[in-house]
């Protein structure tokens, strides 16, 4: 297998049929944010709408890793694989004995030989590392998607070092916000290789009245209670402890405000957060709802979204709330200030500042006109700046440019 072989195969497809075949390598069992974005992009990038604009259709397949020796038939029950196949994308499963099993390199090469893509793209540190190790990034245009690091623990520091080795070799590195682009430049990725693309969101269907009523009953939300919603994994960088502190301040700022926090999500911090809520005397005002497969009813019952994170890239929960028309109080971290403007499409507070976050929530829950204006502007902004079509156009143009540079 050599570069000429790839070029010969790609030339006939890309030039003659207006199509680009992309092999996407991602480690995913569930439909996380990056996995969902990947599936949505593939669905949009092969649409008639983009083809009518003269853009090539993006087709191809996914490859993912599976540990434990189960059969491909059993693996097809994994959420990511099932969702991908439901979207019409074929998936190759690469067996591995343990994380970063280098034997997967040979299997990936066989997948590439069989699929004959024009471009290979990677999502996540492990995928970047395997493509760099395999040498495939030197034979095919390679686009690496960098989603940022959510923590700074020992494992993430190792991943960071692996990315320092891998990512500078990619032809393009796509990341989700300006601060992440600056981080990439500091670790050696050439600035002209970096493309910032915020996440996107399509049509967001509202939950039905019966669904919302059933959820209110399950959560114990009473008539007249104002609901603050937090959605996301319960890990330290998401700032839920700060949010609990803000609720304590909010109670002091407005003792007559009848509010309840609903936390949709689960994770390692749940026990500590439940204990903290009891310690603050907030146990009756906080509901830990656990993992939510369908978040739409949660958005529909809420009066405001709180996003208290210490670190964010381009949070889907923010875009979802904006599309739903739910006013947001968020911390000004990562890509959040690139998506919303303080006082116009959200209220922003410094990270780890419970008093400032409490004041933002107080304003949204106490000033109906302000909350409505912010929600309307957020909905308008997400529809005009963060559509799947805009996201797909930018990436397809990137792919086309890479193929032109490669002479394909």
Coordinates of C-alpha atoms in Angstrom, one line a residue, residues 16-369:
X16 CA -15.3 12.3 -11.2
X17 CA -18.2 11.8 -8.8
X18 CA -18.1 14.9 -6.6
X19 CA -17.6 12.8 -3.5
X20 CA -15.0 12.6 -0.7
X21 CA -14.6 9.4 1.2
X22 CA -13.5 9.9 4.8
X23 CA -12.6 7.3 7.4
X24 CA -13.2 8.5 10.9
X25 CA -11.4 6.9 13.8
X26 CA -13.0 7.4 17.2
X27 CA -13.1 5.5 20.5
X28 CA -16.8 5.6 21.5
X29 CA -19.3 3.2 23.0
X30 CA -22.0 5.7 23.9
X31 CA -23.1 8.8 21.9
X32 CA -21.1 11.4 23.7
X33 CA -20.9 15.0 22.4
X34 CA -18.0 14.3 20.0
X35 CA -19.7 11.1 18.7
X36 CA -23.0 12.8 18.2
X37 CA -21.3 15.7 16.4
X38 CA -19.5 13.2 14.1
X39 CA -22.7 11.4 13.2
X40 CA -24.6 14.6 12.7
X41 CA -21.9 15.9 10.4
X42 CA -21.9 12.9 8.2
X43 CA -25.7 13.1 7.9
X44 CA -25.5 16.7 6.9
X45 CA -22.4 16.5 4.7
X46 CA -24.1 14.1 2.3
X47 CA -27.2 16.2 1.9
X48 CA -28.7 17.4 -1.3
X49 CA -28.5 21.0 0.0
X50 CA -24.7 21.1 0.2
X51 CA -24.4 19.2 -3.1
X52 CA -26.6 21.9 -4.7
X53 CA -24.0 24.5 -3.6
X54 CA -21.3 22.6 -5.5
X55 CA -19.7 21.0 -2.5
X56 CA -18.7 17.4 -2.7
X57 CA -20.6 14.9 -0.7
X58 CA -18.8 13.4 2.3
X59 CA -19.2 9.6 2.6
X60 CA -17.2 6.8 4.1
X61 CA -17.1 4.9 7.3
X62 CA -16.2 4.9 11.0
X63 CA -13.7 2.8 12.8
X64 CA -13.8 2.3 16.5
X65 CA -12.1 0.2 19.2
X66 CA -13.6 -2.7 21.2
X67 CA -11.9 -4.3 24.2
X68 CA -12.8 -7.7 25.6
X69 CA -13.1 -10.1 22.6
X70 CA -16.9 -9.9 22.1
X71 CA -18.3 -10.5 18.7
X72 CA -19.1 -7.8 16.2
X73 CA -22.8 -8.9 16.4
X74 CA -22.7 -8.2 20.1
X75 CA -20.9 -5.0 19.6
X76 CA -23.6 -3.8 17.2
X77 CA -25.7 -3.3 20.3
X78 CA -23.3 -0.5 21.6
X79 CA -25.0 2.8 21.4
X80 CA -22.5 4.5 19.2
X81 CA -22.3 1.7 16.7
X82 CA -26.1 1.4 16.6
X83 CA -26.6 5.1 16.1
X84 CA -24.0 5.2 13.4
X85 CA -25.5 2.4 11.4
X86 CA -29.0 3.9 11.9
X87 CA -27.6 7.1 10.2
X88 CA -26.4 5.0 7.3
X89 CA -22.7 4.9 8.2
X90 CA -20.8 1.6 8.2
X91 CA -18.6 0.9 11.2
X92 CA -15.5 -1.3 11.4
X93 CA -14.7 -2.6 14.9
X94 CA -11.0 -3.0 15.8
X95 CA -10.4 -5.5 18.6
X96 CA -7.8 -4.7 21.3
X97 CA -6.5 -6.4 24.4
X98 CA -6.0 -3.2 26.4
X99 CA -6.0 0.6 26.0
X100 CA -3.3 1.7 23.5
X101 CA -2.7 -1.9 22.3
X102 CA -0.3 -1.3 19.5
X103 CA -1.5 -4.4 17.7
X104 CA -4.5 -2.3 16.5
X105 CA -2.1 -0.5 14.1
X106 CA -2.0 -3.5 11.7
X107 CA -5.8 -3.8 11.8
X108 CA -6.3 -0.2 11.1
X109 CA -4.0 -0.4 8.1
X110 CA -6.1 -3.3 6.9
X111 CA -9.3 -1.3 7.4
X112 CA -7.8 1.6 5.4
X113 CA -6.7 -0.7 2.6
X114 CA -10.2 -2.1 2.4
X115 CA -12.1 1.2 2.7
X116 CA -9.6 3.2 0.5
X117 CA -10.5 6.7 1.9
X118 CA -9.4 10.0 0.5
X119 CA -9.0 11.5 4.0
X120 CA -8.5 10.0 7.4
X121 CA -9.7 11.8 10.5
X122 CA -9.2 11.2 14.2
X123 CA -11.2 12.0 17.3
X124 CA -9.5 11.8 20.6
X125 CA -5.9 11.3 21.9
X126 CA -5.9 7.5 21.4
X127 CA -7.0 7.8 17.7
X128 CA -4.4 10.6 17.1
X129 CA -1.7 8.4 18.6
X130 CA -2.6 5.3 16.6
X131 CA -2.7 7.1 13.3
X132 CA 0.6 8.8 14.0
X133 CA 2.2 5.5 15.0
X134 CA 0.8 3.8 11.9
X135 CA 2.3 6.2 9.5
X136 CA -1.0 6.6 7.7
X137 CA -1.0 10.3 8.3
X138 CA 2.0 10.6 5.9
X139 CA 0.1 8.7 3.2
X140 CA -3.3 10.3 3.5
X141 CA -4.4 13.8 4.3
X142 CA -5.0 13.6 8.1
X143 CA -7.5 15.8 10.0
X144 CA -7.4 15.6 13.8
X145 CA -10.3 16.8 15.9
X146 CA -9.2 18.1 19.3
X147 CA -12.0 18.4 21.8
X148 CA -9.9 19.7 24.7
X149 CA -9.2 18.3 28.2
X150 CA -11.7 18.3 30.9
X151 CA -9.4 17.6 33.8
X152 CA -5.8 18.0 34.8
X153 CA -5.3 14.7 36.6
X154 CA -2.4 12.3 35.9
X155 CA -4.2 10.5 33.1
X156 CA -4.9 13.8 31.3
X157 CA -1.4 14.9 31.6
X158 CA -0.2 11.7 29.9
X159 CA -2.8 12.3 27.2
X160 CA -1.6 15.8 26.8
X161 CA 2.0 14.5 26.2
X162 CA 0.8 12.0 23.6
X163 CA -1.0 14.8 21.8
X164 CA 2.1 16.9 21.8
X165 CA 3.7 14.0 19.9
X166 CA 0.8 13.3 17.6
X167 CA -1.0 16.4 16.6
X168 CA 1.8 18.5 15.0
X169 CA 1.9 15.8 12.3
X170 CA -1.7 16.2 11.2
X171 CA -2.5 18.2 8.1
X172 CA -5.3 20.1 9.9
X173 CA -6.3 20.2 13.6
X174 CA -9.9 21.2 14.2
X175 CA -10.7 22.4 17.7
X176 CA -13.8 23.9 19.3
X177 CA -12.8 27.2 20.6
X178 CA -10.1 29.9 20.5
X179 CA -8.5 29.1 23.9
X180 CA -8.0 25.5 22.8
X181 CA -6.4 26.8 19.6
X182 CA -3.9 28.8 21.7
X183 CA -3.1 25.7 23.7
X184 CA -2.4 23.7 20.5
X185 CA -0.1 26.4 19.2
X186 CA 1.8 26.4 22.5
X187 CA 2.5 22.6 22.2
X188 CA 3.8 22.9 18.7
X189 CA 0.9 22.7 16.2
X190 CA 1.5 25.3 13.4
X191 CA -1.1 28.0 13.6
X192 CA -2.0 27.8 9.9
X193 CA -3.0 24.1 10.5
X194 CA -5.5 25.0 13.2
X195 CA -9.2 25.5 12.4
X196 CA -11.7 26.6 15.1
X197 CA -15.2 25.3 14.6
X198 CA -17.8 25.6 17.4
X199 CA -20.2 22.8 17.7
X200 CA -23.6 23.0 16.0
X201 CA -27.1 22.0 16.7
X202 CA -30.0 21.2 14.4
X203 CA -33.7 21.4 14.9
X204 CA -34.5 21.0 18.6
X205 CA -38.0 19.5 19.1
X206 CA -39.8 20.5 22.3
X207 CA -41.0 17.8 24.6
X208 CA -44.7 17.2 24.8
X209 CA -46.8 18.4 27.7
X210 CA -47.4 14.9 29.0
X211 CA -43.7 14.1 29.1
X212 CA -43.0 17.3 31.0
X213 CA -45.9 16.7 33.5
X214 CA -44.6 13.1 34.1
X215 CA -41.1 14.4 34.7
X216 CA -42.3 17.1 37.1
X217 CA -44.2 14.4 39.1
X218 CA -41.1 12.1 39.2
X219 CA -38.8 14.9 40.4
X220 CA -41.3 16.3 42.9
X221 CA -41.5 19.8 41.3
X222 CA -44.4 21.6 42.9
X223 CA -46.6 24.3 41.4
X224 CA -45.0 27.7 41.7
X225 CA -41.4 26.4 42.0
X226 CA -38.9 28.0 39.7
X227 CA -36.6 25.4 38.3
X228 CA -32.9 25.9 37.7
X229 CA -31.4 23.2 35.5
X230 CA -27.9 21.8 35.3
X231 CA -27.0 19.2 32.7
X232 CA -23.7 17.3 32.5
X233 CA -21.4 14.8 34.1
X234 CA -20.9 15.2 37.8
X235 CA -17.1 15.8 37.8
X236 CA -15.2 18.5 39.5
X237 CA -14.4 20.6 36.5
X238 CA -18.1 21.0 35.8
X239 CA -18.4 23.3 38.9
X240 CA -21.5 21.8 40.5
X241 CA -20.1 22.5 44.0
X242 CA -19.8 26.2 43.0
X243 CA -23.4 26.1 41.8
X244 CA -24.6 24.7 45.2
X245 CA -22.7 27.6 46.9
X246 CA -24.4 30.0 44.5
X247 CA -27.8 28.6 45.6
X248 CA -26.9 29.3 49.2
X249 CA -26.2 32.9 48.2
X250 CA -29.3 33.1 46.1
X251 CA -31.4 32.0 49.1
X252 CA -30.0 34.9 51.1
X253 CA -30.4 37.4 48.2
X254 CA -34.0 36.6 47.7
X255 CA -35.5 34.6 50.7
X256 CA -39.0 34.6 49.1
X257 CA -37.8 33.0 45.8
X258 CA -39.2 29.5 45.6
X259 CA -36.6 27.7 43.5
X260 CA -35.4 24.1 43.0
X261 CA -32.2 22.9 41.3
X262 CA -32.6 19.8 39.0
X263 CA -29.3 18.2 38.2
X264 CA -29.5 15.9 35.1
X265 CA -26.4 13.8 34.9
X266 CA -24.3 11.4 36.9
X267 CA -20.6 10.9 37.8
X268 CA -18.0 10.5 40.4
X269 CA -18.8 13.6 42.4
X270 CA -22.5 12.7 43.1
X271 CA -21.9 11.5 46.6
X272 CA -19.9 14.6 47.6
X273 CA -22.4 16.9 46.0
X274 CA -25.3 15.3 47.8
X275 CA -23.4 15.7 51.1
X276 CA -22.7 19.3 50.2
X277 CA -26.3 20.1 49.5
X278 CA -27.3 18.6 52.9
X279 CA -24.5 20.6 54.6
X280 CA -25.8 23.9 53.1
X281 CA -29.4 23.1 54.1
X282 CA -30.4 22.7 50.4
X283 CA -31.4 19.1 50.4
X284 CA -35.0 19.9 49.8
X285 CA -34.2 22.3 47.0
X286 CA -31.9 20.0 45.0
X287 CA -32.9 17.0 43.0
X288 CA -30.2 14.7 41.5
X289 CA -32.1 13.1 38.6
X290 CA -29.3 10.9 37.4
X291 CA -28.4 10.2 33.7
X292 CA -31.0 11.4 31.3
X293 CA -31.2 9.7 27.9
X294 CA -33.6 12.4 26.6
X295 CA -32.9 15.8 28.0
X296 CA -35.7 17.6 26.1
X297 CA -38.3 17.3 29.0
X298 CA -35.7 18.8 31.4
X299 CA -35.2 21.9 29.2
X300 CA -39.0 22.3 28.9
X301 CA -39.7 22.3 32.6
X302 CA -36.8 24.6 33.5
X303 CA -36.9 28.4 34.0
X304 CA -33.1 28.8 33.6
X305 CA -30.0 26.8 32.8
X306 CA -26.9 27.1 35.0
X307 CA -23.6 26.2 33.5
X308 CA -21.0 26.7 36.3
X309 CA -18.0 24.9 34.6
X310 CA -14.4 25.6 35.3
X311 CA -13.4 24.5 31.8
X312 CA -15.5 24.2 28.6
X313 CA -14.9 24.1 24.9
X314 CA -18.1 24.5 22.8
X315 CA -20.7 23.0 25.2
X316 CA -23.6 21.3 23.5
X317 CA -25.8 21.8 26.6
X318 CA -25.4 25.6 26.0
X319 CA -26.4 25.3 22.4
X320 CA -29.4 23.1 23.3
X321 CA -30.6 25.5 25.9
X322 CA -30.3 28.4 23.4
X323 CA -32.2 26.5 20.8
X324 CA -34.9 25.6 23.4
X325 CA -35.2 29.3 24.3
X326 CA -34.1 28.7 27.9
X327 CA -32.2 31.7 29.4
X328 CA -28.7 30.8 30.6
X329 CA -26.4 31.8 33.4
X330 CA -22.9 30.5 32.7
X331 CA -19.3 31.0 33.6
X332 CA -17.1 32.8 31.1
X333 CA -14.7 30.0 30.3
X334 CA -13.3 28.4 27.2
X335 CA -15.5 28.9 24.1
X336 CA -18.6 30.1 26.1
X337 CA -17.9 33.9 25.5
X338 CA -17.4 33.1 21.8
X339 CA -20.9 31.6 21.6
X340 CA -22.9 34.1 23.8
X341 CA -22.5 37.7 24.7
X342 CA -23.0 38.8 28.3
X343 CA -26.2 40.6 28.9
X344 CA -27.5 39.9 25.4
X345 CA -27.8 36.1 24.8
X346 CA -26.8 34.9 28.3
X347 CA -25.6 36.2 31.7
X348 CA -21.9 35.4 32.4
X349 CA -20.0 35.2 35.6
X350 CA -16.4 34.5 36.4
X351 CA -15.6 30.9 37.2
X352 CA -15.7 29.8 40.9
X353 CA -17.5 33.0 41.8
X354 CA -20.6 31.8 43.7
X355 CA -21.8 35.3 44.4
X356 CA -21.7 36.4 40.8
X357 CA -23.4 33.3 39.6
X358 CA -26.1 33.7 42.2
X359 CA -26.7 37.3 41.1
X360 CA -27.0 36.1 37.4
X361 CA -29.6 33.5 38.4
X362 CA -31.5 35.9 40.6
X363 CA -31.8 38.3 37.7
X364 CA -33.1 35.6 35.3
X365 CA -35.6 34.3 37.8
X366 CA -36.8 37.7 39.1
X367 CA -36.9 39.7 35.9
X368 CA -39.3 38.1 33.4
X369 CA -38.6 40.7 30.7

